[in-house]
Short mmCIF file of C-alpha atoms in Angstrom, two decimals:
data_model
loop_
_atom_site.label_atom_id
_atom_site.label_comp_id
_atom_site.label_asym_id
_atom_site.label_seq_id
_atom_site.Cartn_x
_atom_site.Cartn_y
_atom_site.Cartn_z
CA MET A 91 -13.79 1.77 11.28
CA ILE A 92 -10.72 1.75 9.36
CA VAL A 93 -9.96 3.76 5.83
CA THR A 94 -7.21 2.09 3.91
CA VAL A 95 -5.51 4.15 1.29
CA THR A 96 -3.69 2.14 -1.53
CA PRO A 97 -2.28 4.49 -4.16
CA ASN A 98 -0.70 1.85 -6.46
CA PRO A 99 -3.12 -1.15 -6.07
CA SER A 100 -2.93 -4.19 -8.16
CA LEU A 101 -4.46 -7.36 -9.82
CA ASP A 102 -2.34 -10.37 -8.47
CA ARG A 103 -2.26 -13.33 -10.68
CA THR A 104 -0.28 -16.28 -9.24
CA TYR A 105 0.65 -19.53 -11.32
CA GLU A 106 1.54 -22.70 -9.82
CA VAL A 107 4.24 -24.34 -12.03
CA PRO A 108 6.51 -27.63 -11.46
CA CYS A 109 9.69 -25.37 -12.39
CA LEU A 110 10.70 -22.47 -13.96
CA ASP A 111 12.90 -22.98 -16.95
CA ARG A 112 13.73 -19.86 -18.69
CA GLY A 113 13.45 -19.77 -22.44
CA GLU A 114 10.95 -22.67 -22.26
CA VAL A 115 7.13 -23.11 -22.61
CA VAL A 116 6.30 -23.59 -18.87
CA ARG A 117 2.75 -25.00 -18.34
CA ALA A 118 0.83 -23.68 -15.19
CA THR A 119 -0.89 -26.57 -12.89
CA GLY A 120 -2.93 -23.92 -11.15
CA GLU A 121 -3.53 -20.15 -10.98
CA ARG A 122 -5.44 -17.66 -8.85
CA VAL A 123 -6.44 -13.92 -8.90
CA ASP A 124 -6.51 -11.58 -6.07
CA PRO A 125 -6.77 -8.13 -5.53
CA GLY A 126 -3.21 -6.72 -4.44
CA GLY A 127 -1.55 -3.98 -2.38
CA LYS A 128 -0.71 -3.51 1.08
CA GLY A 129 -3.61 -1.27 1.88
CA VAL A 130 -6.02 -3.76 0.18
CA ASN A 131 -4.41 -6.48 2.35
CA VAL A 132 -5.09 -4.46 5.43
CA SER A 133 -8.86 -3.96 4.70
CA ARG A 134 -9.17 -7.70 4.01
CA ALA A 135 -7.54 -8.46 7.32
CA VAL A 136 -9.78 -5.85 9.19
CA ALA A 137 -12.85 -7.37 7.30
CA ALA A 138 -11.98 -10.92 8.33
CA ALA A 139 -11.82 -9.70 11.77
CA GLY A 140 -15.24 -8.47 11.38
CA ARG A 141 -14.76 -4.87 11.52
CA ARG A 142 -15.71 -2.17 9.17
CA THR A 143 -13.31 -1.19 6.49
CA VAL A 144 -13.19 1.17 3.50
CA ALA A 145 -10.69 0.66 0.69
CA VAL A 146 -9.71 3.78 -1.28
CA LEU A 147 -7.86 3.00 -4.51
CA PRO A 148 -7.31 4.56 -7.84
CA LEU A 149 -8.51 2.00 -10.27
CA GLY A 150 -8.69 1.93 -14.07
CA GLY A 151 -9.30 -0.47 -17.09
CA ALA A 152 -10.49 -3.70 -16.84
CA PRO A 153 -7.84 -4.63 -14.20
CA GLY A 154 -9.43 -2.09 -11.89
CA ALA A 155 -12.67 -2.94 -12.45
CA LEU A 156 -11.95 -6.76 -11.69
CA VAL A 157 -10.06 -5.80 -8.15
CA ALA A 158 -13.44 -3.78 -7.24
CA ASP A 159 -15.64 -6.99 -7.86
CA LEU A 160 -13.06 -9.14 -6.08
CA LEU A 161 -13.14 -6.60 -3.00
CA ASP A 162 -16.89 -6.48 -3.30
CA ALA A 163 -17.38 -10.14 -3.27
CA GLN A 164 -15.15 -10.43 0.13
CA GLY A 165 -17.56 -7.64 1.36
CA ILE A 166 -15.15 -4.87 1.57
CA GLU A 167 -16.54 -1.39 0.88
CA VAL A 168 -14.60 0.31 -2.21
CA ALA A 169 -14.32 3.86 -2.59
CA PRO A 170 -12.74 3.90 -6.33
CA VAL A 171 -10.90 6.93 -7.87
CA PRO A 172 -11.38 6.64 -11.45
CA VAL A 173 -8.15 6.73 -13.64
CA GLY A 174 -7.00 7.20 -17.04
CA GLY A 175 -4.54 4.43 -16.94
CA ALA A 176 -4.90 0.82 -16.47
CA THR A 177 -4.38 -0.71 -12.87
CA ARG A 178 -1.38 -2.67 -12.90
CA SER A 179 -1.20 -6.31 -12.97
CA ASN A 180 1.40 -8.30 -10.91
CA ILE A 181 2.51 -11.85 -12.04
CA ALA A 182 3.83 -14.30 -9.27
CA LEU A 183 5.24 -17.70 -10.25
CA ALA A 184 5.23 -20.49 -7.55
CA GLU A 185 7.26 -23.35 -7.95
CA SER A 186 6.62 -26.77 -6.34
CA ASP A 187 9.77 -26.41 -4.21
CA GLY A 188 8.65 -23.29 -2.62
CA VAL A 189 10.32 -20.77 -4.62
CA LEU A 190 8.41 -17.73 -5.64
CA THR A 191 9.43 -15.29 -8.51
CA LYS A 192 7.43 -12.05 -8.51
CA ILE A 193 7.24 -9.54 -11.37
CA ASN A 194 5.63 -6.05 -9.89
CA ALA A 195 4.53 -3.99 -12.78
CA PRO A 196 4.89 0.15 -12.52
CA GLY A 197 1.46 1.08 -12.59
CA PRO A 198 -0.23 3.78 -14.04
CA GLN A 199 0.70 7.69 -14.00
CA LEU A 200 -1.73 9.82 -12.01
CA SER A 201 -2.51 13.32 -13.43
CA ALA A 202 -2.65 16.26 -11.06
CA GLU A 203 -6.42 16.42 -11.00
CA GLU A 204 -6.39 12.33 -10.41
CA GLN A 205 -4.19 13.01 -7.47
CA GLU A 206 -6.25 15.70 -5.92
CA LEU A 207 -9.35 13.47 -6.40
CA LEU A 208 -7.52 10.80 -4.29
CA LEU A 209 -6.91 13.17 -1.38
CA GLU A 210 -10.54 14.47 -1.69
CA THR A 211 -11.89 11.03 -1.59
CA VAL A 212 -9.73 9.97 1.63
CA ARG A 213 -11.05 13.30 3.28
CA ARG A 214 -14.74 12.18 2.27
CA GLN A 215 -14.54 8.66 3.48
CA SER A 216 -12.44 9.34 6.56
CA ARG A 217 -15.34 11.27 8.31
CA GLY A 218 -16.05 9.17 11.48
CA ALA A 219 -13.30 7.00 10.73
CA ASP A 220 -10.86 5.80 13.77
CA TRP A 221 -7.85 5.39 11.59
CA ILE A 222 -6.71 5.87 8.17
CA ALA A 223 -4.08 3.28 7.17
CA CYS A 224 -1.72 4.31 4.05
CA CYS A 225 0.13 1.67 2.67
CA GLY A 226 2.45 0.92 -0.11
CA SER A 227 4.59 2.48 -2.49
CA LEU A 228 3.42 5.71 -4.63
CA PRO A 229 2.39 5.54 -8.53
CA ARG A 230 4.21 7.46 -11.17
CA GLY A 231 3.34 10.88 -10.82
CA LEU A 232 3.10 11.30 -7.20
CA ALA A 233 5.74 13.04 -5.45
CA PRO A 234 7.28 11.71 -2.46
CA SER A 235 5.60 14.65 -0.54
CA TRP A 236 1.95 13.19 -1.37
CA TYR A 237 2.24 11.06 1.89
CA ALA A 238 2.96 14.29 4.04
CA ASP A 239 0.21 15.93 2.42
CA LEU A 240 -2.19 13.25 3.59
CA VAL A 241 -0.78 13.03 7.02
CA ALA A 242 -1.58 16.77 7.38
CA ARG A 243 -5.08 16.66 6.07
CA ALA A 244 -6.00 13.51 8.07
CA HIS A 245 -4.71 15.33 11.20
CA ALA A 246 -6.42 18.66 10.50
CA ALA A 247 -9.80 16.21 10.28
CA GLY A 248 -8.83 14.89 13.82
CA VAL A 249 -8.41 11.24 12.43
CA ARG A 250 -5.21 9.14 13.17
CA ILE A 251 -3.11 8.06 10.62
CA ALA A 252 -0.77 4.91 10.14
CA LEU A 253 1.67 4.69 7.50
CA ASP A 254 3.54 1.89 5.93
CA THR A 255 5.98 2.94 3.21
CA SER A 256 9.62 3.73 2.63
CA GLY A 257 12.56 5.72 1.26
CA PRO A 258 11.68 9.48 0.64
CA ALA A 259 7.91 9.03 1.12
CA LEU A 260 8.59 7.97 4.51
CA LEU A 261 11.03 10.60 5.36
CA GLN A 262 9.11 13.29 4.24
CA ALA A 263 6.02 12.06 5.84
CA LEU A 264 7.78 12.08 9.39
CA ARG A 265 7.54 15.87 9.35
CA GLU A 266 3.81 16.02 9.79
CA GLY A 267 3.74 13.71 12.68
CA PRO A 268 2.08 10.44 11.48
CA ASP A 269 0.63 8.50 14.55
CA VAL A 270 2.30 5.25 13.70
CA VAL A 271 5.01 4.32 11.00
CA LYS A 272 5.59 0.71 10.14
CA PRO A 273 9.31 0.17 8.60
CA ASN A 274 10.66 -3.20 8.30
CA ALA A 275 14.34 -3.82 9.26
CA GLU A 276 15.67 -2.88 5.86
CA GLU A 277 13.50 0.29 5.39
CA LEU A 278 14.44 1.30 9.00
CA ALA A 279 18.06 0.94 7.93
CA GLU A 280 17.37 2.95 4.85
CA ALA A 281 15.73 5.49 6.86
CA VAL A 282 18.75 6.21 9.17
CA GLY A 283 21.40 5.67 6.47
CA ARG A 284 23.30 2.88 8.43
CA PRO A 285 22.82 -0.90 8.80
CA LEU A 286 21.07 -2.44 11.95
CA ALA A 287 22.83 -5.55 13.40
CA THR A 288 21.13 -5.84 16.60
CA VAL A 289 17.91 -5.18 18.37
CA GLY A 290 19.54 -1.95 19.94
CA ASP A 291 20.53 -0.91 16.74
CA ALA A 292 16.94 -0.99 15.87
CA LEU A 293 15.54 0.47 18.99
CA LYS A 294 18.12 3.62 18.57
CA ALA A 295 16.87 3.82 14.93
CA ALA A 296 13.17 3.82 15.73
CA GLU A 297 13.97 6.63 18.27
CA GLU A 298 15.55 8.72 15.50
CA LEU A 299 12.46 8.37 13.58
CA ARG A 300 10.49 9.43 16.64
CA GLY A 301 12.71 12.45 16.87
CA LEU A 302 11.79 13.24 13.18
CA GLY A 303 8.20 13.39 13.94
CA ALA A 304 6.68 9.99 14.17
CA ARG A 305 4.76 9.47 17.20
CA ALA A 306 5.24 5.69 17.10
CA VAL A 307 7.45 3.44 15.26
CA LEU A 308 6.62 -0.53 14.83
CA ALA A 309 9.63 -2.29 13.37
#
């Protein structure tokens, strides 16, 4: 069983438009609504593969309730953490020529109590889990060290943990030895502070992350 953690989930609305003309009224030709966030996407993929998954995510307001309903309709177990702020709503505009414009909202700010409740919910849901997958950016209110704390707690409980994040949150989590980190090329370059022009450059950078604590690096 795989527990996923999405600290900053979203309700993703996609509108299909012929073309995007700034300052004009644009009429959509189609629309769809999906639960969003990297961890949510992992749970959706795991469920589609026929394996059990539990999605832990802070949810608030009407958008949060709709995210929970959409995941439930897909057969995904949700462990919601109630928060005072509304779950963010992201907008994507898909033009007929294939150009996609995305507007991502910042999301709610989590209080100290909500942050601790999120960690406690992960601990409770991870009993008997094979992996915890922590994915995405941190919402407002969570310090970059939050993921490091989560990795330490997961290992204390004997659970393997995979981390997909970037920037200071990734670097601080490395000291706790996450089992897997998954930076893309841009995030890997940011982590080592230099551009990566070749596969050899990426390999060296991945080894540097292992030297900082990561047990495996998927780049």
